[in-house]
JSON list of C-alpha atoms and ligand atoms in Angstrom, two decimals:
[
{"chain": "A", "resi": 32, "resn": "MET", "atom": "CA", "xyz": [133.04, 137.70, -60.96]},
{"chain": "A", "resi": 33, "resn": "PRO", "atom": "CA", "xyz": [132.40, 140.29, -58.26]},
{"chain": "A", "resi": 34, "resn": "ILE", "atom": "CA", "xyz": [130.65, 143.50, -59.29]},
{"chain": "A", "resi": 35, "resn": "THR", "atom": "CA", "xyz": [132.60, 145.31, -56.58]},
{"chain": "A", "resi": 36, "resn": "ARG", "atom": "CA", "xyz": [134.75, 144.76, -53.52]},
{"chain": "A", "resi": 37, "resn": "TRP", "atom": "CA", "xyz": [134.85, 146.36, -50.12]},
{"chain": "A", "resi": 38, "resn": "ASN", "atom": "CA", "xyz": [138.07, 148.24, -49.45]},
{"chain": "A", "resi": 39, "resn": "THR", "atom": "CA", "xyz": [139.41, 150.32, -46.58]},
{"chain": "A", "resi": 40, "resn": "ASP", "atom": "CA", "xyz": [138.46, 153.56, -48.34]},
{"chain": "A", "resi": 41, "resn": "LEU", "atom": "CA", "xyz": [134.89, 152.54, -47.53]},
{"chain": "A", "resi": 42, "resn": "SER", "atom": "CA", "xyz": [135.56, 152.06, -43.83]},
{"chain": "A", "resi": 43, "resn": "VAL", "atom": "CA", "xyz": [133.40, 154.26, -41.62]},
{"chain": "A", "resi": 44, "resn": "GLY", "atom": "CA", "xyz": [135.46, 153.39, -38.54]},
{"chain": "A", "resi": 45, "resn": "VAL", "atom": "CA", "xyz": [132.57, 151.61, -36.79]},
{"chain": "A", "resi": 46, "resn": "GLU", "atom": "CA", "xyz": [133.09, 147.87, -36.86]},
{"chain": "A", "resi": 47, "resn": "LYS", "atom": "CA", "xyz": [129.47, 146.75, -36.93]},
{"chain": "A", "resi": 48, "resn": "LEU", "atom": "CA", "xyz": [128.65, 149.14, -39.79]},
{"chain": "A", "resi": 49, "resn": "ASP", "atom": "CA", "xyz": [131.73, 148.06, -41.75]},
{"chain": "A", "resi": 50, "resn": "THR", "atom": "CA", "xyz": [130.68, 144.43, -41.30]},
{"chain": "A", "resi": 51, "resn": "ASP", "atom": "CA", "xyz": [127.20, 145.33, -42.55]},
{"chain": "A", "resi": 52, "resn": "HIS", "atom": "CA", "xyz": [128.63, 147.10, -45.60]},
{"chain": "A", "resi": 53, "resn": "GLN", "atom": "CA", "xyz": [130.87, 144.14, -46.38]},
{"chain": "A", "resi": 54, "resn": "GLN", "atom": "CA", "xyz": [127.87, 141.84, -46.19]},
{"chain": "A", "resi": 55, "resn": "LEU", "atom": "CA", "xyz": [125.83, 144.17, -48.39]},
{"chain": "A", "resi": 56, "resn": "ILE", "atom": "CA", "xyz": [128.54, 144.15, -51.04]},
{"chain": "A", "resi": 57, "resn": "ALA", "atom": "CA", "xyz": [128.79, 140.36, -50.84]},
{"chain": "A", "resi": 58, "resn": "THR", "atom": "CA", "xyz": [125.01, 140.11, -51.31]},
{"chain": "A", "resi": 59, "resn": "MET", "atom": "CA", "xyz": [125.17, 142.47, -54.28]},
{"chain": "A", "resi": 60, "resn": "ASN", "atom": "CA", "xyz": [127.82, 140.21, -55.83]},
{"chain": "A", "resi": 61, "resn": "THR", "atom": "CA", "xyz": [125.52, 137.22, -55.36]},
{"chain": "A", "resi": 62, "resn": "VAL", "atom": "CA", "xyz": [122.73, 139.05, -57.22]},
{"chain": "A", "resi": 63, "resn": "PHE", "atom": "CA", "xyz": [125.14, 140.02, -59.99]},
{"chain": "A", "resi": 64, "resn": "ASP", "atom": "CA", "xyz": [126.31, 136.43, -60.42]},
{"chain": "A", "resi": 65, "resn": "ALA", "atom": "CA", "xyz": [122.73, 135.17, -60.46]},
{"chain": "A", "resi": 66, "resn": "LEU", "atom": "CA", "xyz": [121.79, 137.70, -63.15]},
{"chain": "A", "resi": 67, "resn": "LEU", "atom": "CA", "xyz": [124.85, 136.92, -65.24]},
{"chain": "A", "resi": 68, "resn": "GLN", "atom": "CA", "xyz": [124.09, 133.22, -65.24]},
{"chain": "A", "resi": 69, "resn": "GLY", "atom": "CA", "xyz": [120.92, 134.30, -66.96]},
{"chain": "A", "resi": 70, "resn": "ASN", "atom": "CA", "xyz": [119.29, 130.89, -67.00]},
{"chain": "A", "resi": 71, "resn": "SER", "atom": "CA", "xyz": [117.60, 131.02, -63.66]},
{"chain": "A", "resi": 72, "resn": "ALA", "atom": "CA", "xyz": [115.22, 133.90, -63.09]},
{"chain": "A", "resi": 73, "resn": "SER", "atom": "CA", "xyz": [114.15, 132.44, -59.75]},
{"chain": "A", "resi": 74, "resn": "THR", "atom": "CA", "xyz": [117.75, 132.27, -58.48]},
{"chain": "A", "resi": 75, "resn": "ALA", "atom": "CA", "xyz": [118.24, 135.93, -59.37]},
{"chain": "A", "resi": 76, "resn": "ARG", "atom": "CA", "xyz": [114.94, 136.82, -57.72]},
{"chain": "A", "resi": 77, "resn": "LYS", "atom": "CA", "xyz": [115.81, 134.96, -54.54]},
{"chain": "A", "resi": 78, "resn": "ALA", "atom": "CA", "xyz": [119.17, 136.74, -54.41]},
{"chain": "A", "resi": 79, "resn": "LEU", "atom": "CA", "xyz": [117.42, 140.08, -54.96]},
{"chain": "A", "resi": 80, "resn": "LEU", "atom": "CA", "xyz": [114.99, 139.39, -52.13]},
{"chain": "A", "resi": 81, "resn": "THR", "atom": "CA", "xyz": [117.94, 138.62, -49.85]},
{"chain": "A", "resi": 82, "resn": "LEU", "atom": "CA", "xyz": [119.54, 141.89, -50.93]},
{"chain": "A", "resi": 83, "resn": "GLN", "atom": "CA", "xyz": [116.32, 143.77, -50.20]},
{"chain": "A", "resi": 84, "resn": "GLU", "atom": "CA", "xyz": [116.07, 142.23, -46.76]},
{"chain": "A", "resi": 85, "resn": "TYR", "atom": "CA", "xyz": [119.67, 143.04, -46.00]},
{"chain": "A", "resi": 86, "resn": "VAL", "atom": "CA", "xyz": [119.38, 146.62, -47.27]},
{"chain": "A", "resi": 87, "resn": "ASN", "atom": "CA", "xyz": [116.32, 147.18, -45.09]},
{"chain": "A", "resi": 88, "resn": "ASP", "atom": "CA", "xyz": [117.93, 145.60, -42.00]},
{"chain": "A", "resi": 89, "resn": "HIS", "atom": "CA", "xyz": [121.12, 147.55, -42.45]},
{"chain": "A", "resi": 90, "resn": "PHE", "atom": "CA", "xyz": [119.43, 150.90, -43.01]},
{"chain": "A", "resi": 91, "resn": "LEU", "atom": "CA", "xyz": [117.30, 150.45, -39.90]},
{"chain": "A", "resi": 92, "resn": "ARG", "atom": "CA", "xyz": [120.35, 149.49, -37.84]},
{"chain": "A", "resi": 93, "resn": "GLU", "atom": "CA", "xyz": [122.27, 152.45, -39.16]},
{"chain": "A", "resi": 94, "resn": "GLU", "atom": "CA", "xyz": [119.42, 154.90, -38.57]},
{"chain": "A", "resi": 95, "resn": "LYS", "atom": "CA", "xyz": [119.06, 153.63, -35.01]},
{"chain": "A", "resi": 96, "resn": "TRP", "atom": "CA", "xyz": [122.79, 154.09, -34.48]},
{"chain": "A", "resi": 97, "resn": "MET", "atom": "CA", "xyz": [122.56, 157.66, -35.83]},
{"chain": "A", "resi": 98, "resn": "LEU", "atom": "CA", "xyz": [119.58, 158.43, -33.64]},
{"chain": "A", "resi": 99, "resn": "LYS", "atom": "CA", "xyz": [121.50, 157.18, -30.59]},
{"chain": "A", "resi": 100, "resn": "ASN", "atom": "CA", "xyz": [124.40, 159.43, -31.55]},
{"chain": "A", "resi": 101, "resn": "ALA", "atom": "CA", "xyz": [122.06, 162.39, -32.17]},
{"chain": "A", "resi": 102, "resn": "TYR", "atom": "CA", "xyz": [123.31, 162.76, -35.72]},
{"chain": "A", "resi": 103, "resn": "VAL", "atom": "CA", "xyz": [122.04, 166.13, -36.96]},
{"chain": "A", "resi": 104, "resn": "GLU", "atom": "CA", "xyz": [121.76, 165.09, -40.63]},
{"chain": "A", "resi": 105, "resn": "LEU", "atom": "CA", "xyz": [119.63, 162.04, -39.86]},
{"chain": "A", "resi": 106, "resn": "ASP", "atom": "CA", "xyz": [116.58, 163.20, -41.84]},
{"chain": "A", "resi": 107, "resn": "ARG", "atom": "CA", "xyz": [118.59, 163.89, -44.96]},
{"chain": "A", "resi": 108, "resn": "HIS", "atom": "CA", "xyz": [120.39, 160.58, -44.52]},
{"chain": "A", "resi": 109, "resn": "LYS", "atom": "CA", "xyz": [117.07, 158.75, -44.24]},
{"chain": "A", "resi": 110, "resn": "GLN", "atom": "CA", "xyz": [115.98, 160.30, -47.54]},
{"chain": "A", "resi": 111, "resn": "GLU", "atom": "CA", "xyz": [119.02, 158.80, -49.22]},
{"chain": "A", "resi": 112, "resn": "HIS", "atom": "CA", "xyz": [118.17, 155.44, -47.69]},
{"chain": "A", "resi": 113, "resn": "ASP", "atom": "CA", "xyz": [114.60, 155.74, -48.98]},
{"chain": "A", "resi": 114, "resn": "ALA", "atom": "CA", "xyz": [115.84, 156.44, -52.50]},
{"chain": "A", "resi": 115, "resn": "LEU", "atom": "CA", "xyz": [118.07, 153.36, -52.33]},
{"chain": "A", "resi": 116, "resn": "ARG", "atom": "CA", "xyz": [115.21, 151.23, -50.96]},
{"chain": "A", "resi": 117, "resn": "GLN", "atom": "CA", "xyz": [113.03, 152.36, -53.87]},
{"chain": "A", "resi": 118, "resn": "HIS", "atom": "CA", "xyz": [115.72, 151.45, -56.36]},
{"chain": "A", "resi": 119, "resn": "VAL", "atom": "CA", "xyz": [115.91, 147.92, -54.95]},
{"chain": "A", "resi": 120, "resn": "ALA", "atom": "CA", "xyz": [112.11, 147.67, -55.01]},
{"chain": "A", "resi": 121, "resn": "ARG", "atom": "CA", "xyz": [112.10, 148.72, -58.68]},
{"chain": "A", "resi": 122, "resn": "LEU", "atom": "CA", "xyz": [114.61, 145.98, -59.47]},
{"chain": "A", "resi": 123, "resn": "LEU", "atom": "CA", "xyz": [112.23, 143.49, -57.90]},
{"chain": "A", "resi": 124, "resn": "GLU", "atom": "CA", "xyz": [109.32, 144.85, -59.93]},
{"chain": "A", "resi": 125, "resn": "LEU", "atom": "CA", "xyz": [110.99, 143.88, -63.20]},
{"chain": "A", "resi": 126, "resn": "PRO", "atom": "CA", "xyz": [109.05, 141.06, -64.80]},
{"chain": "A", "resi": 127, "resn": "GLN", "atom": "CA", "xyz": [110.73, 137.71, -64.14]},
{"chain": "A", "resi": 128, "resn": "HIS", "atom": "CA", "xyz": [111.46, 137.18, -67.80]},
{"chain": "A", "resi": 129, "resn": "SER", "atom": "CA", "xyz": [112.44, 140.70, -68.70]},
{"chain": "A", "resi": 130, "resn": "ASP", "atom": "CA", "xyz": [115.73, 141.51, -70.32]},
{"chain": "A", "resi": 131, "resn": "ASP", "atom": "CA", "xyz": [118.49, 140.55, -67.87]},
{"chain": "A", "resi": 132, "resn": "GLN", "atom": "CA", "xyz": [120.61, 143.30, -69.36]},
{"chain": "A", "resi": 133, "resn": "LEU", "atom": "CA", "xyz": [118.26, 145.87, -67.87]},
{"chain": "A", "resi": 134, "resn": "ALA", "atom": "CA", "xyz": [118.51, 144.27, -64.44]},
{"chain": "A", "resi": 135, "resn": "VAL", "atom": "CA", "xyz": [122.31, 144.24, -64.70]},
{"chain": "A", "resi": 136, "resn": "GLU", "atom": "CA", "xyz": [122.32, 147.92, -65.65]},
{"chain": "A", "resi": 137, "resn": "MET", "atom": "CA", "xyz": [120.04, 148.77, -62.73]},
{"chain": "A", "resi": 138, "resn": "LEU", "atom": "CA", "xyz": [122.29, 146.81, -60.42]},
{"chain": "A", "resi": 139, "resn": "VAL", "atom": "CA", "xyz": [125.34, 148.71, -61.63]},
{"chain": "A", "resi": 140, "resn": "VAL", "atom": "CA", "xyz": [123.53, 151.99, -60.88]},
{"chain": "A", "resi": 141, "resn": "LEU", "atom": "CA", "xyz": [122.64, 150.64, -57.43]},
{"chain": "A", "resi": 142, "resn": "ARG", "atom": "CA", "xyz": [126.25, 149.63, -56.81]},
{"chain": "A", "resi": 143, "resn": "ASP", "atom": "CA", "xyz": [127.57, 153.09, -57.74]},
{"chain": "A", "resi": 144, "resn": "TRP", "atom": "CA", "xyz": [124.91, 154.76, -55.67]},
{"chain": "A", "resi": 145, "resn": "LEU", "atom": "CA", "xyz": [125.45, 152.56, -52.64]},
{"chain": "A", "resi": 146, "resn": "LEU", "atom": "CA", "xyz": [129.23, 152.89, -52.75]},
{"chain": "A", "resi": 147, "resn": "GLY", "atom": "CA", "xyz": [128.89, 156.67, -53.08]},
{"chain": "A", "resi": 148, "resn": "HIS", "atom": "CA", "xyz": [126.48, 156.69, -50.15]},
{"chain": "A", "resi": 149, "resn": "ILE", "atom": "CA", "xyz": [128.85, 154.69, -47.95]},
{"chain": "A", "resi": 150, "resn": "ALA", "atom": "CA", "xyz": [131.93, 156.68, -48.99]},
{"chain": "A", "resi": 151, "resn": "ARG", "atom": "CA", "xyz": [130.32, 160.09, -48.50]},
{"chain": "A", "resi": 152, "resn": "SER", "atom": "CA", "xyz": [127.21, 160.04, -46.32]},
{"chain": "A", "resi": 153, "resn": "ASP", "atom": "CA", "xyz": [127.97, 157.10, -44.00]},
{"chain": "A", "resi": 154, "resn": "ARG", "atom": "CA", "xyz": [131.54, 158.23, -43.50]},
{"chain": "A", "resi": 155, "resn": "ALA", "atom": "CA", "xyz": [130.42, 161.80, -42.83]},
{"chain": "A", "resi": 156, "resn": "ALA", "atom": "CA", "xyz": [128.08, 160.50, -40.13]},
{"chain": "A", "resi": 157, "resn": "ALA", "atom": "CA", "xyz": [130.63, 158.29, -38.44]},
{"chain": "A", "resi": 158, "resn": "HIS", "atom": "CA", "xyz": [133.67, 160.54, -38.42]},
{"chain": "B", "resi": 185, "resn": "LIG", "atom": "FE1", "xyz": [125.36, 152.18, -44.54]},
{"chain": "B", "resi": 186, "resn": "LIG", "atom": "FE1", "xyz": [123.56, 155.17, -44.76]}
]
Protein backbone atom coordinates (compact mmCIF):
# COMPACT_ATOMS: atom_id res chain seq x y z
CA MET A 1 0.00 0.00 0.00
CA PRO A 2 1.66 3.24 -1.07
CA ILE A 3 1.93 6.02 1.50
CA THR A 4 1.67 8.54 -1.33
CA ARG A 5 1.85 8.88 -5.09
CA TRP A 6 3.50 11.38 -7.37
CA ASN A 7 1.03 13.40 -9.41
CA THR A 8 1.31 16.21 -11.93
CA ASP A 9 0.50 18.82 -9.27
CA LEU A 10 3.97 18.04 -7.95
CA SER A 11 5.69 18.62 -11.27
CA VAL A 12 8.34 21.33 -11.14
CA GLY A 13 8.65 21.38 -14.93
CA VAL A 14 12.26 20.13 -14.91
CA GLU A 15 12.42 16.53 -16.03
CA LYS A 16 15.44 15.41 -14.03
CA LEU A 17 14.01 16.89 -10.81
CA ASP A 18 10.60 15.33 -11.44
CA THR A 19 12.29 11.96 -11.98
CA ASP A 20 14.17 12.44 -8.70
CA HIS A 21 10.96 13.30 -6.85
CA GLN A 22 9.21 10.25 -8.30
CA GLN A 23 12.08 8.08 -7.14
CA LEU A 24 12.03 9.68 -3.69
CA ILE A 25 8.33 8.94 -3.34
CA ALA A 26 8.87 5.36 -4.50
CA THR A 27 11.63 4.95 -1.90
CA MET A 28 9.38 6.39 0.80
CA ASN A 29 6.74 3.81 -0.15
CA THR A 30 9.32 1.05 0.21
CA VAL A 31 10.15 2.25 3.73
CA PHE A 32 6.47 2.43 4.60
CA ASP A 33 5.87 -1.13 3.39
CA ALA A 34 8.89 -2.38 5.31
CA LEU A 35 7.64 -0.71 8.51
CA LEU A 36 4.12 -2.03 8.06
CA GLN A 37 5.33 -5.58 7.67
CA GLY A 38 6.66 -5.06 11.15
CA ASN A 39 8.49 -8.36 11.40
CA SER A 40 11.76 -7.31 9.92
CA ALA A 41 13.51 -4.40 11.59
CA SER A 42 16.56 -4.89 9.37
CA THR A 43 14.48 -4.65 6.18
CA ALA A 44 12.97 -1.39 7.39
CA ARG A 45 16.41 -0.10 8.35
CA LYS A 46 17.88 -0.98 4.97
CA ALA A 47 15.00 0.79 3.24
CA LEU A 48 15.52 3.82 5.48
CA LEU A 49 19.22 3.93 4.66
CA THR A 50 18.35 3.86 0.95
CA LEU A 51 15.91 6.72 1.54
CA GLN A 52 18.58 8.70 3.38
CA GLU A 53 21.05 8.18 0.57
CA TYR A 54 18.50 9.20 -2.02
CA VAL A 55 17.40 12.28 -0.06
CA ASN A 56 21.02 13.40 0.27
CA ASP A 57 21.81 12.77 -3.41
CA HIS A 58 18.69 14.55 -4.57
CA PHE A 59 19.16 17.59 -2.35
CA LEU A 60 22.75 18.00 -3.52
CA ARG A 61 21.69 17.69 -7.16
CA GLU A 62 18.91 20.18 -6.65
CA GLU A 63 21.12 22.67 -4.80
CA LYS A 64 23.70 22.45 -7.59
CA TRP A 65 20.97 23.08 -10.15
CA MET A 66 19.77 26.12 -8.17
CA LEU A 67 23.30 27.44 -7.85
CA LYS A 68 23.77 27.12 -11.62
CA ASN A 69 20.54 29.04 -12.13
CA ALA A 70 21.54 31.68 -9.57
CA TYR A 71 18.41 31.05 -7.54
CA VAL A 72 18.14 33.92 -5.06
CA GLU A 73 16.38 31.89 -2.34
CA LEU A 74 19.02 29.16 -2.33
CA ASP A 75 20.10 29.69 1.30
CA ARG A 76 16.55 29.50 2.61
CA HIS A 77 15.93 26.46 0.43
CA LYS A 78 19.03 24.75 1.81
CA GLN A 79 17.70 25.31 5.34
CA GLU A 80 14.55 23.42 4.42
CA HIS A 81 16.68 20.62 3.01
CA ASP A 82 18.70 20.51 6.23
CA ALA A 83 15.54 20.20 8.31
CA LEU A 84 14.38 17.31 6.12
CA ARG A 85 17.80 15.63 6.33
CA GLN A 86 17.64 15.88 10.13
CA HIS A 87 14.19 14.33 10.18
CA VAL A 88 15.44 11.34 8.18
CA ALA A 89 18.46 11.05 10.49
CA ARG A 90 16.15 11.03 13.52
CA LEU A 91 14.14 8.19 11.97
CA LEU A 92 17.37 6.22 11.65
CA GLU A 93 18.26 6.93 15.27
CA LEU A 94 15.17 5.10 16.53
CA PRO A 95 16.24 1.93 18.28
CA GLN A 96 15.84 -1.09 15.99
CA HIS A 97 13.20 -2.61 18.21
CA SER A 98 11.32 0.51 19.09
CA ASP A 99 7.63 0.87 18.52
CA ASP A 100 7.03 0.67 14.75
CA GLN A 101 4.02 2.90 15.22
CA LEU A 102 6.34 5.76 16.11
CA ALA A 103 8.42 5.19 12.98
CA VAL A 104 5.25 5.13 10.86
CA GLU A 105 4.08 8.39 12.42
CA MET A 106 7.47 10.00 11.78
CA LEU A 107 7.36 8.79 8.20
CA VAL A 108 3.91 10.31 7.71
CA VAL A 109 5.26 13.65 8.99
CA LEU A 110 8.20 13.32 6.60
CA ARG A 111 5.87 12.55 3.70
CA ASP A 112 3.71 15.62 4.39
CA TRP A 113 6.76 17.79 4.82
CA LEU A 114 8.46 16.53 1.68
CA LEU A 115 5.35 16.85 -0.46
CA GLY A 116 4.80 20.38 0.86
CA HIS A 117 8.43 21.20 0.11
CA ILE A 118 8.17 19.93 -3.46
CA ALA A 119 4.79 21.57 -4.09
CA ARG A 120 5.80 24.96 -2.70
CA SER A 121 9.55 25.49 -2.48
CA ASP A 122 10.79 23.33 -5.38
CA ARG A 123 8.06 24.60 -7.68
CA ALA A 124 8.76 28.20 -6.69
CA ALA A 125 12.41 27.69 -7.61
CA ALA A 126 11.74 26.06 -10.95
CA HIS A 127 8.97 28.26 -12.31
FE1 LIG B 1 13.35 18.44 -4.50
FE1 LIG C 1 14.16 21.23 -2.56
